[in-house]
C-alpha cells in the first residue's frame, strides 16, 4: 500500500523490507536528479561559452581572415565571416535564427540565467531528497540493530536455560 505523493508516512511503522524499498527509491531519484543537475550545469557552461565566443570572436574580427565553422560538435569547415554584426543562433531543437551580436549575447545570457534558477531549484530538491535518504537510512539501521539484538537476546536466554 503506497502513500500518495506528498503524503507523510511514519517511518517507524514500516517494516525493514518496506524501508529498504523506500531507500532504493530515494537512491534512484537522487541518482536521476544528480544526473539532471550535471546536464543542466553543462548546458549553462555551453551557453556561457557561446557568449564568450561572440564577444571575443566577433570583436577581434579581421576581414577575409578564415574562420572555422562548426557543423557538428567534432566537424568544422573553413569559412569567412560575411557580416560581423550578425550571427546564427541555435534556439533549440534544430532551429537557427539570425540575430545581431547584441541580441545573441542577450539571448544566451537569458538562457544562462534561466538555467541558474533551475539549478538553484534542483539543488534544493536534491538537498531535501538527501535529507530524506539519511532519515530513512537511520531508521532502517535502528530497526536492523533492534531486530538483530532482539533475536540474539532470545538465543542467549534459551542457551542459558539448558
Backbone as CSV, one residue per row, in Angstrom:
resi,resn,N_x,N_y,N_z,CA_x,CA_y,CA_z,C_x,C_y,C_z
1,UNK,0.852,-1.166,0.000,0.000,0.000,0.000,0.899,1.230,0.000
2,UNK,0.966,1.934,-1.113,1.853,3.091,-1.250,1.112,4.357,-0.870
3,UNK,1.868,5.299,-0.286,1.294,6.587,0.088,1.225,7.479,-1.144
4,UNK,0.243,8.346,-1.163,0.117,9.287,-2.273,1.300,10.250,-2.239
5,UNK,1.719,10.760,-3.406,2.837,11.701,-3.429,2.558,12.899,-2.528
6,UNK,3.560,13.298,-1.748,3.423,14.430,-0.859,2.851,14.066,0.498
7,UNK,2.357,12.826,0.640,1.790,12.393,1.913,2.915,11.914,2.815
8,UNK,2.824,12.250,4.112,3.861,11.843,5.049,3.550,10.465,5.612
9,UNK,4.606,9.706,5.834,4.483,8.357,6.374,5.379,8.269,7.597
10,UNK,4.859,7.661,8.656,5.671,7.436,9.858,6.611,6.271,9.567
11,UNK,7.894,6.567,9.443,8.872,5.543,9.067,8.980,4.435,10.111
12,UNK,8.701,4.761,11.356,8.813,3.771,12.423,7.796,2.643,12.264
13,UNK,6.713,2.902,11.527,5.678,1.882,11.349,5.989,0.943,10.178
14,UNK,6.997,1.276,9.378,7.328,0.451,8.213,8.244,-0.704,8.600
15,UNK,8.115,-1.801,7.865,8.986,-2.950,8.095,10.351,-2.688,7.474
16,UNK,11.317,-3.536,7.791,12.665,-3.403,7.230,12.609,-3.502,5.712
17,UNK,11.791,-4.411,5.197,11.671,-4.596,3.756,11.084,-3.328,3.106
18,UNK,10.063,-2.758,3.721,9.464,-1.535,3.184,10.458,-0.374,3.240
19,UNK,11.203,-0.269,4.336,12.222,0.783,4.448,13.300,0.613,3.392
20,UNK,13.695,-0.629,3.138,14.699,-0.887,2.100,14.173,-0.459,0.736
21,UNK,12.895,-0.693,0.498,12.276,-0.292,-0.764,12.251,1.232,-0.894
22,UNK,11.900,1.924,0.183,11.888,3.390,0.180,13.299,3.918,-0.046
23,UNK,14.281,3.297,0.597,15.683,3.707,0.444,16.129,3.552,-1.004
24,UNK,15.772,2.424,-1.628,16.157,2.193,-3.018,15.508,3.233,-3.934
25,UNK,14.232,3.537,-3.675,13.535,4.537,-4.479,14.208,5.905,-4.336
26,UNK,14.563,6.280,-3.112,15.243,7.562,-2.900,16.624,7.565,-3.557
27,UNK,17.340,6.447,-3.487,18.648,6.341,-4.155,18.498,6.566,-5.660
28,UNK,17.488,5.918,-6.257,17.254,6.056,-7.695,16.901,7.502,-8.061
29,UNK,16.020,8.119,-7.252,15.640,9.506,-7.515,16.848,10.434,-7.402
30,UNK,17.665,10.223,-6.378,18.860,11.057,-6.203,19.818,10.912,-7.380
31,UNK,19.984,9.692,-7.850,20.885,9.453,-8.987,20.367,10.182,-10.227
32,UNK,19.061,10.077,-10.474,18.461,10.749,-11.635,18.583,12.266,-11.516
33,UNK,18.279,12.801,-10.337,18.348,14.253,-10.137,19.779,14.765,-10.239
34,UNK,20.729,13.990,-9.743,22.135,14.383,-9.829,22.600,14.410,-11.283
35,UNK,22.155,13.430,-12.063,22.483,13.396,-13.487,21.879,14.609,-14.191
36,UNK,20.628,14.915,-13.871,19.967,16.083,-14.464,20.694,17.369,-14.085
37,UNK,21.125,17.463,-12.837,21.862,18.634,-12.366,23.141,18.802,-13.182
38,UNK,23.861,17.712,-13.388,25.112,17.773,-14.164,24.852,18.221,-15.601
39,UNK,23.768,17.715,-16.197,23.449,18.081,-17.577,23.054,19.556,-17.672
40,UNK,22.303,20.034,-16.697,21.936,21.456,-16.698,23.167,22.337,-16.530
41,UNK,24.076,21.928,-15.660,25.311,22.688,-15.441,26.130,22.716,-16.734
42,UNK,26.188,21.582,-17.453,26.932,21.530,-18.715,26.294,22.446,-19.757
43,UNK,24.964,22.471,-19.813,24.271,23.344,-20.763,24.544,24.809,-20.430
44,UNK,24.548,25.131,-19.143,24.830,26.501,-18.715,26.244,26.906,-19.140
45,UNK,27.186,25.996,-18.974,28.570,26.263,-19.381,28.657,26.471,-20.892
46,UNK,27.913,25.677,-21.647,27.909,25.795,-23.104,27.387,27.171,-23.525
47,UNK,26.312,27.628,-22.872,25.770,28.949,-23.207,26.742,30.061,-22.837
48,UNK,27.446,29.893,-21.727,28.464,30.895,-21.349,29.576,30.942,-22.394
49,UNK,29.955,29.770,-22.907,30.987,29.722,-23.944,30.498,30.385,-25.228
50,UNK,29.195,30.265,-25.512,28.640,30.940,-26.692,28.776,32.454,-26.550
51,UNK,28.453,32.969,-25.378,28.581,34.410,-25.128,30.035,34.832,-25.305
52,UNK,30.937,34.045,-24.732,32.368,34.361,-24.828,32.829,34.337,-26.289
53,UNK,32.366,33.347,-27.039,32.746,33.242,-28.451,32.265,34.446,-29.247
54,UNK,31.047,34.871,-28.979,30.512,36.026,-29.710,31.303,37.278,-29.348
55,UNK,31.508,37.484,-28.050,32.201,38.700,-27.613,33.647,38.737,-28.093
56,UNK,34.353,37.617,-27.971,35.770,37.600,-28.344,35.981,37.352,-29.832
57,UNK,35.178,36.480,-30.417,35.374,36.122,-31.823,34.991,37.228,-32.776
58,UNK,33.882,37.887,-32.488,33.409,38.940,-33.383,34.188,40.238,-33.163
59,UNK,34.539,40.518,-31.918,35.257,41.774,-31.645,36.657,41.770,-32.258
60,UNK,37.231,40.589,-32.391,38.570,40.511,-32.974,38.510,40.167,-34.468
61,UNK,37.355,40.413,-35.081,37.139,40.078,-36.489,38.051,40.888,-37.398
62,UNK,38.704,40.161,-38.288,39.541,40.775,-39.321,38.964,40.328,-40.662
63,UNK,38.594,41.281,-41.538,38.012,40.888,-42.837,38.929,39.937,-43.608
64,UNK,38.321,38.997,-44.270,38.994,37.992,-45.106,39.869,37.023,-44.320
65,UNK,39.805,37.059,-42.988,40.533,36.062,-42.201,39.658,34.802,-42.125
66,UNK,40.235,33.647,-42.426,39.425,32.426,-42.385,39.019,32.077,-40.949
67,UNK,37.825,31.529,-40.817,37.327,31.060,-39.527,36.881,29.604,-39.694
68,UNK,36.803,28.889,-38.581,36.287,27.527,-38.618,34.825,27.552,-38.206
69,UNK,33.982,26.973,-39.041,32.541,26.957,-38.809,32.155,25.557,-38.328
70,UNK,31.553,25.443,-37.132,31.174,24.120,-36.631,29.935,23.590,-37.350
71,UNK,30.058,22.391,-37.907,28.894,21.724,-38.497,28.284,20.751,-37.476
72,UNK,29.155,20.111,-36.724,28.744,19.244,-35.613,29.702,19.555,-34.469
73,UNK,29.590,18.798,-33.368,30.488,19.042,-32.247,31.932,18.680,-32.572
74,UNK,32.131,17.856,-33.594,33.500,17.446,-33.909,33.917,17.742,-35.358
75,UNK,33.047,18.370,-36.132,33.358,18.645,-37.531,33.274,20.141,-37.802
76,UNK,34.402,20.703,-38.243,34.488,22.129,-38.564,34.935,22.275,-40.007
77,UNK,34.423,23.290,-40.689,34.839,23.576,-42.059,35.336,25.020,-42.121
78,UNK,36.300,25.291,-42.999,36.787,26.664,-43.112,35.739,27.553,-43.786
79,UNK,35.720,28.801,-43.364,34.789,29.754,-43.957,35.257,31.161,-43.701
80,UNK,34.476,32.126,-44.190,34.775,33.533,-43.957,33.512,34.176,-43.414
81,UNK,33.703,35.078,-42.462,32.586,35.773,-41.849,32.105,36.863,-42.795
82,UNK,30.845,36.744,-43.251,30.307,37.698,-44.211,29.910,39.011,-43.539
83,UNK,29.334,38.928,-42.337,28.853,40.130,-41.648,29.156,39.974,-40.165
84,UNK,30.034,40.811,-39.646,30.425,40.686,-38.244,29.357,41.223,-37.292
85,UNK,28.290,41.787,-37.823,27.222,42.316,-36.981,26.102,41.328,-36.740
86,UNK,26.126,40.205,-37.453,25.054,39.207,-37.316,25.651,37.809,-37.143
87,UNK,24.933,37.002,-36.363,25.344,35.610,-36.140,24.118,34.710,-36.238
88,UNK,24.365,33.447,-36.443,23.296,32.446,-36.459,23.262,31.820,-35.074
89,UNK,22.072,31.801,-34.465,21.915,31.310,-33.104,21.053,30.048,-33.111
90,UNK,21.532,29.026,-32.429,20.761,27.791,-32.251,19.757,28.049,-31.129
91,UNK,18.471,28.135,-31.485,17.446,28.421,-30.484,16.813,27.144,-29.941
92,UNK,17.325,25.999,-30.334,16.858,24.725,-29.798,16.148,23.882,-30.836
93,UNK,16.146,22.595,-30.586,15.512,21.567,-31.432,15.814,21.731,-32.920
94,UNK,17.043,22.129,-33.202,17.487,22.200,-34.586,17.065,23.444,-35.343
95,UNK,16.547,24.443,-34.663,16.156,25.679,-35.313,17.224,26.741,-35.091
96,UNK,17.529,27.463,-36.164,18.544,28.506,-36.113,17.925,29.820,-36.561
97,UNK,18.341,30.900,-35.889,17.810,32.225,-36.189,18.979,33.191,-36.327
98,UNK,18.867,34.084,-37.309,19.890,35.113,-37.461,19.568,36.241,-36.491
99,UNK,20.574,36.629,-35.713,20.403,37.710,-34.729,21.611,38.633,-34.801
100,UNK,21.397,39.839,-34.324,22.547,40.737,-34.188,23.399,40.188,-33.043
101,UNK,24.666,40.584,-33.005,25.535,40.061,-31.947,25.025,40.467,-30.576
102,UNK,24.481,41.670,-30.435,23.951,42.124,-29.141,22.743,41.276,-28.735
103,UNK,21.849,40.991,-29.701,20.674,40.163,-29.404,21.082,38.731,-29.064
104,UNK,22.109,38.235,-29.738,22.580,36.871,-29.472,23.153,36.772,-28.062
105,UNK,23.944,37.772,-27.669,24.510,37.785,-26.315,23.379,37.843,-25.288
106,UNK,22.385,38.695,-25.542,21.235,38.801,-24.635,20.499,37.467,-24.549
107,UNK,20.278,36.819,-25.690,19.595,35.524,-25.731,20.340,34.496,-24.863
108,UNK,21.649,34.387,-25.063,22.429,33.402,-24.308,22.539,33.767,-22.829
109,UNK,22.643,35.057,-22.530,22.672,35.480,-21.121,21.370,35.105,-20.415
110,UNK,20.244,35.278,-21.112,18.945,34.886,-20.533,18.885,33.383,-20.294
111,UNK,19.439,32.618,-21.225,19.471,31.158,-21.062,20.311,30.775,-19.841
112,UNK,21.461,31.425,-19.683,22.336,31.157,-18.538,21.598,31.473,-17.243
113,UNK,20.886,32.587,-17.222,20.137,32.999,-16.030,19.004,32.015,-15.724
114,UNK,18.283,31.632,-16.758,17.172,30.681,-16.586,17.685,29.353,-16.038
115,UNK,18.771,28.866,-16.603,19.347,27.609,-16.113,19.864,27.762,-14.692
116,UNK,20.385,28.933,-14.355,20.835,29.186,-12.987,19.687,29.037,-11.996
117,UNK,18.523,29.582,-12.346,17.341,29.437,-11.495,16.908,27.984,-11.369
118,UNK,16.924,27.277,-12.498,16.563,25.853,-12.480,17.537,25.051,-11.624
119,UNK,18.817,25.382,-11.738,19.832,24.681,-10.949,19.634,24.933,-9.454
120,UNK,19.283,26.168,-9.115,19.065,26.502,-7.708,17.875,25.721,-7.151
121,UNK,16.782,25.656,-7.929,15.611,24.883,-7.507,15.950,23.401,-7.370
122,UNK,16.669,22.888,-8.338,17.033,21.471,-8.319,17.967,21.164,-7.158
123,UNK,18.837,22.099,-6.830,19.740,21.911,-5.701,18.949,21.774,-4.393
124,UNK,17.894,22.590,-4.248,17.032,22.481,-3.065,16.338,21.140,-3.000
125,UNK,15.862,20.666,-4.129,15.203,19.359,-4.181,16.201,18.259,-3.830
126,UNK,17.418,18.367,-4.377,18.458,17.371,-4.076,18.774,17.329,-2.583
127,UNK,18.872,18.496,-1.958,19.164,18.532,-0.521,18.030,17.896,0.271
128,UNK,16.786,18.176,-0.119,15.641,17.579,0.555,15.634,16.062,0.429
129,UNK,15.888,15.575,-0.780,15.929,14.117,-1.001,17.084,13.484,-0.222
130,UNK,18.230,14.168,-0.183,19.374,13.645,0.574,19.043,13.543,2.057
131,UNK,18.383,14.573,2.575,17.971,14.540,3.988,16.985,13.403,4.238
132,UNK,16.022,13.233,3.330,15.065,12.134,3.463,15.777,10.786,3.459
133,UNK,16.764,10.651,2.569,17.511,9.398,2.487,18.259,9.131,3.791
134,UNK,18.875,10.160,4.358,19.590,9.988,5.634,18.644,9.529,6.743
135,UNK,17.456,10.132,6.793,16.478,9.762,7.812,16.051,8.306,7.633
136,UNK,15.768,7.916,6.399,15.364,6.527,6.123,16.490,5.573,6.491
137,UNK,17.733,5.924,6.137,18.869,5.057,6.482,19.019,4.919,7.989
138,UNK,18.834,6.025,8.739,18.928,5.970,10.199,17.856,5.063,10.791
139,UNK,16.613,5.213,10.341,15.515,4.383,10.858,15.755,2.925,10.487
140,UNK,16.202,2.692,9.263,16.484,1.325,8.813,17.595,0.711,9.662
141,UNK,18.649,1.470,9.914,19.757,0.981,10.737,19.269,0.633,12.148
142,UNK,18.447,1.509,12.725,17.918,1.247,14.070,17.056,-0.003,14.091
143,UNK,16.228,-0.178,13.069,15.367,-1.376,13.011,16.195,-2.641,12.869
144,UNK,17.230,-2.592,12.033,18.084,-3.772,11.836,18.810,-4.097,13.139
145,UNK,19.326,-3.081,13.805,20.040,-3.299,15.076,19.087,-3.855,16.124
146,UNK,17.893,-3.272,16.226,16.946,-3.754,17.248,16.458,-5.160,16.935
147,UNK,16.274,-5.484,15.675,15.823,-6.848,15.349,16.946,-7.860,15.546
148,UNK,18.192,-7.471,15.257,19.297,-8.420,15.454,19.621,-8.563,16.936
149,UNK,19.517,-7.489,17.717,19.792,-7.616,19.155,18.654,-8.352,19.841
150,UNK,17.432,-8.194,19.351,16.297,-8.927,19.917,16.400,-10.407,19.640
151,UNK,16.840,-10.790,18.450,16.942,-12.213,18.129,18.160,-12.840,18.806
152,UNK,19.268,-12.102,18.963,20.434,-12.671,19.645,20.183,-12.749,21.139
153,UNK,19.362,-11.824,21.673,18.997,-11.893,23.101,18.164,-13.120,23.390
154,UNK,17.288,-13.496,22.484,16.465,-14.697,22.656,17.316,-15.946,22.608
155,UNK,18.319,-15.970,21.723,19.190,-17.127,21.622,20.022,-17.276,22.876
156,UNK,20.484,-16.186,23.469,21.258,-16.246,24.694,20.418,-16.758,25.855
157,UNK,19.176,-16.304,25.923,18.286,-16.726,27.016,17.989,-18.219,26.905
158,UNK,17.738,-18.713,25.696,17.427,-20.134,25.555,18.665,-20.985,25.797
159,UNK,19.852,-20.474,25.480,21.070,-21.232,25.704,21.379,-21.332,27.197
160,UNK,21.051,-20.308,27.956,21.355,-20.338,29.396,20.363,-21.204,30.158
161,UNK,19.191,-21.467,29.583,18.192,-22.311,30.236,18.569,-23.791,30.136
162,UNK,19.395,-24.193,29.246,19.700,-25.619,29.077,20.882,-26.046,29.868
